[in-house]
């Protein structure tokens, strides 16, 4: 229990017999035995209380359950990360393919436009030059003079006056007429004022 051999225990008993004496040795052994019993009982009670207080077994079970849940979550997160990475790769690949096809289409259209420009631009310039020469030589095709700018816009009152002149009669304007005379004045209120004293 304490790591003593049989000879060490025998030596301790002999020394205790010499120090205490043969009369008091049985009482001392009984007292030491009761102390050891009390210490063991105290340790057992303390351990039981600590176990019940901290519920170590329940905590261990809870920790193992949480660890299993965490491992499931880690696996789920890793799986989701891999799926997102894979879908991102697919999207980037599709974008690269679309970009390449758009570049190829743009280059082919650019080649077509440059071929059209090289064929038609000189002919169009020549045709414009001929038309300009013909217009300069014929007076009936001379450019028309530019029209004069339109008169400035009339104000609202000017427009109303113009409409009255064209209609031959003045318009009735309710907003310029004064309102009818007010009704007879009302009698003064009979509510008592706060200054008057009540009898």
PDB file of C-alpha atoms in Angstrom:
ATOM      1  CA  UNK A   1       0.000   0.000   0.000  1.00  0.00           C
ATOM      2  CA  UNK A   2       2.731   2.491   0.934  1.00  0.00           C
ATOM      3  CA  UNK A   3       5.499   0.672  -0.907  1.00  0.00           C
ATOM      4  CA  UNK A   4       7.080  -0.890   2.225  1.00  0.00           C
ATOM      5  CA  UNK A   5       8.579  -4.332   2.231  1.00  0.00           C
ATOM      6  CA  UNK A   6       7.907  -6.843   5.014  1.00  0.00           C
ATOM      7  CA  UNK A   7      11.305  -6.173   6.607  1.00  0.00           C
ATOM      8  CA  UNK A   8      10.714  -2.437   6.730  1.00  0.00           C
ATOM      9  CA  UNK A   9       7.354  -2.960   8.460  1.00  0.00           C
ATOM     10  CA  UNK A  10       8.982  -5.364  10.934  1.00  0.00           C
ATOM     11  CA  UNK A  11      11.688  -2.781  11.681  1.00  0.00           C
ATOM     12  CA  UNK A  12       9.072  -0.070  12.331  1.00  0.00           C
ATOM     13  CA  UNK A  13       7.198  -2.384  14.738  1.00  0.00           C
ATOM     14  CA  UNK A  14      10.371  -3.181  16.670  1.00  0.00           C
ATOM     15  CA  UNK A  15      11.246   0.515  17.001  1.00  0.00           C
ATOM     16  CA  UNK A  16       7.664   1.312  18.096  1.00  0.00           C
ATOM     17  CA  UNK A  17       7.840  -1.499  20.695  1.00  0.00           C
ATOM     18  CA  UNK A  18      11.075  -0.103  22.085  1.00  0.00           C
ATOM     19  CA  UNK A  19       9.878   3.540  22.094  1.00  0.00           C
ATOM     20  CA  UNK A  20       6.292   3.054  23.292  1.00  0.00           C
ATOM     21  CA  UNK A  21       6.636  -0.034  25.351  1.00  0.00           C
ATOM     22  CA  UNK A  22       4.698  -3.289  25.395  1.00  0.00           C
ATOM     23  CA  UNK A  23       1.786  -1.957  27.510  1.00  0.00           C
ATOM     24  CA  UNK A  24       0.792   0.937  25.328  1.00  0.00           C
ATOM     25  CA  UNK A  25       1.589  -0.611  21.923  1.00  0.00           C
ATOM     26  CA  UNK A  26      -1.832  -2.305  21.435  1.00  0.00           C
ATOM     27  CA  UNK A  27      -3.695   0.967  22.235  1.00  0.00           C
ATOM     28  CA  UNK A  28      -1.400   2.906  19.910  1.00  0.00           C
ATOM     29  CA  UNK A  29      -1.950   0.345  17.129  1.00  0.00           C
ATOM     30  CA  UNK A  30      -5.719   0.640  17.630  1.00  0.00           C
ATOM     31  CA  UNK A  31      -5.516   4.483  17.469  1.00  0.00           C
ATOM     32  CA  UNK A  32      -3.349   4.405  14.348  1.00  0.00           C
ATOM     33  CA  UNK A  33      -5.742   1.901  12.743  1.00  0.00           C
ATOM     34  CA  UNK A  34      -8.748   4.143  13.491  1.00  0.00           C
ATOM     35  CA  UNK A  35      -6.907   7.150  12.010  1.00  0.00           C
ATOM     36  CA  UNK A  36      -6.077   5.216   8.870  1.00  0.00           C
ATOM     37  CA  UNK A  37      -9.716   4.098   8.657  1.00  0.00           C
ATOM     38  CA  UNK A  38     -10.933   7.700   9.080  1.00  0.00           C
ATOM     39  CA  UNK A  39      -8.500   8.988   6.444  1.00  0.00           C
ATOM     40  CA  UNK A  40      -9.594   6.277   3.982  1.00  0.00           C
ATOM     41  CA  UNK A  41     -13.248   7.040   4.694  1.00  0.00           C
ATOM     42  CA  UNK A  42     -12.645  10.786   4.243  1.00  0.00           C
ATOM     43  CA  UNK A  43     -10.851  10.208   0.944  1.00  0.00           C
ATOM     44  CA  UNK A  44     -13.647   7.909  -0.287  1.00  0.00           C
ATOM     45  CA  UNK A  45     -16.339  10.448   0.709  1.00  0.00           C
ATOM     46  CA  UNK A  46     -14.438  13.314  -0.900  1.00  0.00           C
ATOM     47  CA  UNK A  47     -13.979  11.293  -4.086  1.00  0.00           C
ATOM     48  CA  UNK A  48     -17.683  10.379  -4.159  1.00  0.00           C
ATOM     49  CA  UNK A  49     -18.686  14.006  -3.618  1.00  0.00           C
ATOM     50  CA  UNK A  50     -16.339  15.228  -6.305  1.00  0.00           C
ATOM     51  CA  UNK A  51     -17.603  12.592  -8.718  1.00  0.00           C
ATOM     52  CA  UNK A  52     -21.218  13.503  -8.010  1.00  0.00           C
ATOM     53  CA  UNK A  53     -20.431  17.220  -8.054  1.00  0.00           C
ATOM     54  CA  UNK A  54     -18.525  17.240 -11.283  1.00  0.00           C
ATOM     55  CA  UNK A  55     -20.221  14.233 -12.859  1.00  0.00           C
ATOM     56  CA  UNK A  56     -16.986  13.218 -14.449  1.00  0.00           C
ATOM     57  CA  UNK A  57     -18.513  10.287 -16.221  1.00  0.00           C
ATOM     58  CA  UNK A  58     -21.314  12.455 -17.586  1.00  0.00           C
ATOM     59  CA  UNK A  59     -18.792  15.053 -18.654  1.00  0.00           C
ATOM     60  CA  UNK A  60     -16.734  12.403 -20.381  1.00  0.00           C
ATOM     61  CA  UNK A  61     -19.825  11.145 -22.181  1.00  0.00           C
ATOM     62  CA  UNK A  62     -20.745  14.695 -23.147  1.00  0.00           C
ATOM     63  CA  UNK A  63     -17.235  15.392 -24.405  1.00  0.00           C
ATOM     64  CA  UNK A  64     -17.182  12.236 -26.497  1.00  0.00           C
ATOM     65  CA  UNK A  65     -20.600  13.117 -27.950  1.00  0.00           C
ATOM     66  CA  UNK A  66     -19.405  16.628 -28.764  1.00  0.00           C
ATOM     67  CA  UNK A  67     -16.223  15.282 -30.310  1.00  0.00           C
ATOM     68  CA  UNK A  68     -18.252  12.978 -32.549  1.00  0.00           C
ATOM     69  CA  UNK A  69     -20.497  15.893 -33.567  1.00  0.00           C
ATOM     70  CA  UNK A  70     -17.449  18.049 -34.248  1.00  0.00           C
ATOM     71  CA  UNK A  71     -15.902  15.342 -36.384  1.00  0.00           C
ATOM     72  CA  UNK A  72     -19.157  15.101 -38.373  1.00  0.00           C
ATOM     73  CA  UNK A  73     -19.190  18.877 -38.817  1.00  0.00           C
ATOM     74  CA  UNK A  74     -15.553  18.881 -39.879  1.00  0.00           C
ATOM     75  CA  UNK A  75     -16.296  16.213 -42.461  1.00  0.00           C
ATOM     76  CA  UNK A  76     -19.316  18.177 -43.709  1.00  0.00           C
ATOM     77  CA  UNK A  77     -17.304  21.404 -43.932  1.00  0.00           C
ATOM     78  CA  UNK A  78     -14.516  19.635 -45.790  1.00  0.00           C
ATOM     79  CA  UNK A  79     -16.997  18.058 -48.200  1.00  0.00           C
ATOM     80  CA  UNK A  80     -18.677  21.420 -48.807  1.00  0.00           C
ATOM     81  CA  UNK A  81     -15.307  23.086 -49.351  1.00  0.00           C
ATOM     82  CA  UNK A  82     -14.365  20.450 -51.912  1.00  0.00           C
ATOM     83  CA  UNK A  83     -17.701  20.850 -53.710  1.00  0.00           C
ATOM     84  CA  UNK A  84     -17.337  24.637 -53.814  1.00  0.00           C
ATOM     85  CA  UNK A  85     -13.769  24.329 -55.069  1.00  0.00           C
ATOM     86  CA  UNK A  86     -14.825  21.866 -57.748  1.00  0.00           C
ATOM     87  CA  UNK A  87     -17.760  24.015 -58.891  1.00  0.00           C
ATOM     88  CA  UNK A  88     -15.448  27.042 -58.951  1.00  0.00           C
ATOM     89  CA  UNK A  89     -13.035  25.131 -61.177  1.00  0.00           C
ATOM     90  CA  UNK A  90     -15.882  24.162 -63.506  1.00  0.00           C
ATOM     91  CA  UNK A  91     -17.088  27.766 -63.655  1.00  0.00           C
ATOM     92  CA  UNK A  92     -13.591  29.066 -64.377  1.00  0.00           C
ATOM     93  CA  UNK A  93     -13.183  26.466 -67.107  1.00  0.00           C
ATOM     94  CA  UNK A  94     -16.517  27.442 -68.648  1.00  0.00           C
ATOM     95  CA  UNK A  95     -15.589  31.120 -68.442  1.00  0.00           C
ATOM     96  CA  UNK A  96     -12.238  30.437 -70.124  1.00  0.00           C
ATOM     97  CA  UNK A  97     -13.984  28.507 -72.901  1.00  0.00           C
ATOM     98  CA  UNK A  98     -16.548  31.283 -73.375  1.00  0.00           C
ATOM     99  CA  UNK A  99     -13.805  33.903 -73.432  1.00  0.00           C
ATOM    100  CA  UNK A 100     -11.844  31.930 -76.016  1.00  0.00           C
ATOM    101  CA  UNK A 101     -14.916  31.476 -78.229  1.00  0.00           C
ATOM    102  CA  UNK A 102     -15.775  35.188 -77.932  1.00  0.00           C
ATOM    103  CA  UNK A 103     -12.217  36.152 -78.833  1.00  0.00           C
ATOM    104  CA  UNK A 104     -12.291  33.847 -81.852  1.00  0.00           C
ATOM    105  CA  UNK A 105     -15.652  35.267 -82.968  1.00  0.00           C
ATOM    106  CA  UNK A 106     -14.408  38.831 -82.468  1.00  0.00           C
ATOM    107  CA  UNK A 107     -11.272  38.129 -84.492  1.00  0.00           C
ATOM    108  CA  UNK A 108     -13.267  36.592 -87.347  1.00  0.00           C
ATOM    109  CA  UNK A 109     -15.659  39.568 -87.334  1.00  0.00           C
ATOM    110  CA  UNK A 110     -12.702  41.951 -87.254  1.00  0.00           C
ATOM    111  CA  UNK A 111     -11.215  40.196 -90.286  1.00  0.00           C
ATOM    112  CA  UNK A 112     -14.547  40.444 -92.118  1.00  0.00           C
ATOM    113  CA  UNK A 113     -14.865  44.151 -91.279  1.00  0.00           C
ATOM    114  CA  UNK A 114     -11.325  44.906 -92.367  1.00  0.00           C
ATOM    115  CA  UNK A 115     -11.956  43.070 -95.653  1.00  0.00           C
ATOM    116  CA  UNK A 116     -15.193  45.025 -96.189  1.00  0.00           C
ATOM    117  CA  UNK A 117     -13.491  48.316 -95.280  1.00  0.00           C
ATOM    118  CA  UNK A 118     -10.592  47.733 -97.641  1.00  0.00           C
ATOM    119  CA  UNK A 119     -13.020  46.995-100.517  1.00  0.00           C
ATOM    120  CA  UNK A 120     -15.763  49.557 -99.965  1.00  0.00           C
ATOM    121  CA  UNK A 121     -14.140  52.585 -98.351  1.00  0.00           C
ATOM    122  CA  UNK A 122     -12.220  53.734-101.441  1.00  0.00           C
ATOM    123  CA  UNK A 123     -15.301  53.175-103.613  1.00  0.00           C
ATOM    124  CA  UNK A 124     -17.503  55.096-101.172  1.00  0.00           C
ATOM    125  CA  UNK A 125     -15.037  57.975-100.978  1.00  0.00           C
ATOM    126  CA  UNK A 126     -14.904  58.116-104.771  1.00  0.00           C
ATOM    127  CA  UNK A 127     -18.729  58.115-104.974  1.00  0.00           C
ATOM    128  CA  UNK A 128     -18.967  60.940-102.415  1.00  0.00           C
ATOM    129  CA  UNK A 129     -16.428  62.973-104.366  1.00  0.00           C
ATOM    130  CA  UNK A 130     -18.412  62.487-107.590  1.00  0.00           C
ATOM    131  CA  UNK A 131     -21.669  63.509-105.883  1.00  0.00           C
ATOM    132  CA  UNK A 132     -20.041  66.628-104.451  1.00  0.00           C
ATOM    133  CA  UNK A 133     -18.689  67.578-107.889  1.00  0.00           C
ATOM    134  CA  UNK A 134     -22.137  67.080-109.465  1.00  0.00           C
ATOM    135  CA  UNK A 135     -23.848  69.181-106.767  1.00  0.00           C
ATOM    136  CA  UNK A 136     -21.390  71.993-107.215  1.00  0.00           C
ATOM    137  CA  UNK A 137     -21.937  72.063-110.984  1.00  0.00           C
ATOM    138  CA  UNK A 138     -25.779  71.932-110.935  1.00  0.00           C
ATOM    139  CA  UNK A 139     -27.601  74.936-109.369  1.00  0.00           C
ATOM    140  CA  UNK A 140     -30.872  73.089-108.711  1.00  0.00           C
ATOM    141  CA  UNK A 141     -29.115  70.765-106.313  1.00  0.00           C
ATOM    142  CA  UNK A 142     -27.471  73.596-104.417  1.00  0.00           C
ATOM    143  CA  UNK A 143     -27.860  73.383-100.674  1.00  0.00           C
ATOM    144  CA  UNK A 144     -30.968  75.007 -99.249  1.00  0.00           C
ATOM    145  CA  UNK A 145     -30.509  77.972 -96.955  1.00  0.00           C
ATOM    146  CA  UNK A 146     -30.825  77.200 -93.283  1.00  0.00           C
ATOM    147  CA  UNK A 147     -34.173  78.207 -91.772  1.00  0.00           C
ATOM    148  CA  UNK A 148     -34.305  81.028 -89.275  1.00  0.00           C
ATOM    149  CA  UNK A 149     -34.557  80.056 -85.654  1.00  0.00           C
ATOM    150  CA  UNK A 150     -38.034  79.741 -84.184  1.00  0.00           C
ATOM    151  CA  UNK A 151     -39.301  82.662 -82.112  1.00  0.00           C
ATOM    152  CA  UNK A 152     -38.828  82.359 -78.394  1.00  0.00           C
ATOM    153  CA  UNK A 153     -41.560  80.689 -76.369  1.00  0.00           C
ATOM    154  CA  UNK A 154     -44.379  82.850 -75.049  1.00  0.00           C
ATOM    155  CA  UNK A 155     -45.137  83.153 -71.389  1.00  0.00           C
ATOM    156  CA  UNK A 156     -48.386  81.797 -69.981  1.00  0.00           C
ATOM    157  CA  UNK A 157     -50.060  85.232 -69.894  1.00  0.00           C
ATOM    158  CA  UNK A 158     -48.995  85.946 -73.501  1.00  0.00           C
ATOM    159  CA  UNK A 159     -50.472  82.624 -74.628  1.00  0.00           C
ATOM    160  CA  UNK A 160     -53.759  83.377 -72.820  1.00  0.00           C
ATOM    161  CA  UNK A 161     -53.969  86.818 -74.505  1.00  0.00           C
ATOM    162  CA  UNK A 162     -53.282  85.266 -77.912  1.00  0.00           C
ATOM    163  CA  UNK A 163     -56.029  82.693 -77.342  1.00  0.00           C
ATOM    164  CA  UNK A 164     -58.461  85.433 -76.228  1.00  0.00           C
ATOM    165  CA  UNK A 165     -57.731  87.429 -79.411  1.00  0.00           C
ATOM    166  CA  UNK A 166     -58.201  84.390 -81.639  1.00  0.00           C
ATOM    167  CA  UNK A 167     -61.473  83.466 -79.874  1.00  0.00           C
ATOM    168  CA  UNK A 168     -62.728  87.047 -79.914  1.00  0.00           C
ATOM    169  CA  UNK A 169     -63.843  87.037 -76.312  1.00  0.00           C
ATOM    170  CA  UNK A 170     -62.045  87.199 -72.982  1.00  0.00           C
ATOM    171  CA  UNK A 171     -61.658  84.080 -70.897  1.00  0.00           C
ATOM    172  CA  UNK A 172     -63.142  83.930 -67.439  1.00  0.00           C
ATOM    173  CA  UNK A 173     -60.328  83.707 -64.897  1.00  0.00           C
ATOM    174  CA  UNK A 174     -61.553  82.542 -61.510  1.00  0.00           C
ATOM    175  CA  UNK A 175     -58.162  83.020 -59.930  1.00  0.00           C
ATOM    176  CA  UNK A 176     -58.143  86.773 -60.638  1.00  0.00           C
ATOM    177  CA  UNK A 177     -61.682  87.415 -59.373  1.00  0.00           C
ATOM    178  CA  UNK A 178     -61.988  88.438 -55.758  1.00  0.00           C
ATOM    179  CA  UNK A 179     -63.926  86.129 -53.463  1.00  0.00           C
ATOM    180  CA  UNK A 180     -67.459  86.960 -52.457  1.00  0.00           C
ATOM    181  CA  UNK A 181     -68.019  89.106 -49.396  1.00  0.00           C
ATOM    182  CA  UNK A 182     -67.599  87.210 -46.133  1.00  0.00           C
ATOM    183  CA  UNK A 183     -70.648  86.102 -44.248  1.00  0.00           C
ATOM    184  CA  UNK A 184     -71.954  88.150 -41.334  1.00  0.00           C
ATOM    185  CA  UNK A 185     -69.544  88.166 -38.453  1.00  0.00           C
ATOM    186  CA  UNK A 186     -70.130  85.602 -35.786  1.00  0.00           C
ATOM    187  CA  UNK A 187     -71.018  86.667 -32.230  1.00  0.00           C
ATOM    188  CA  UNK A 188     -68.186  86.607 -29.713  1.00  0.00           C
ATOM    189  CA  UNK A 189     -67.582  83.452 -27.747  1.00  0.00           C
ATOM    190  CA  UNK A 190     -69.169  83.093 -24.292  1.00  0.00           C
ATOM    191  CA  UNK A 191     -66.407  81.050 -22.761  1.00  0.00           C
ATOM    192  CA  UNK A 192     -65.159  82.537 -19.518  1.00  0.00           C
ATOM    193  CA  UNK A 193     -61.673  83.881 -19.599  1.00  0.00           C
ATOM    194  CA  UNK A 194     -59.017  82.829 -17.171  1.00  0.00           C
ATOM    195  CA  UNK A 195     -58.692  86.400 -15.851  1.00  0.00           C
ATOM    196  CA  UNK A 196     -62.223  86.583 -14.461  1.00  0.00           C
ATOM    197  CA  UNK A 197     -62.800  85.509 -10.900  1.00  0.00           C
ATOM    198  CA  UNK A 198     -65.587  83.091 -10.140  1.00  0.00           C
ATOM    199  CA  UNK A 199     -67.972  84.173  -7.280  1.00  0.00           C
TER     200      UNK A 199
END
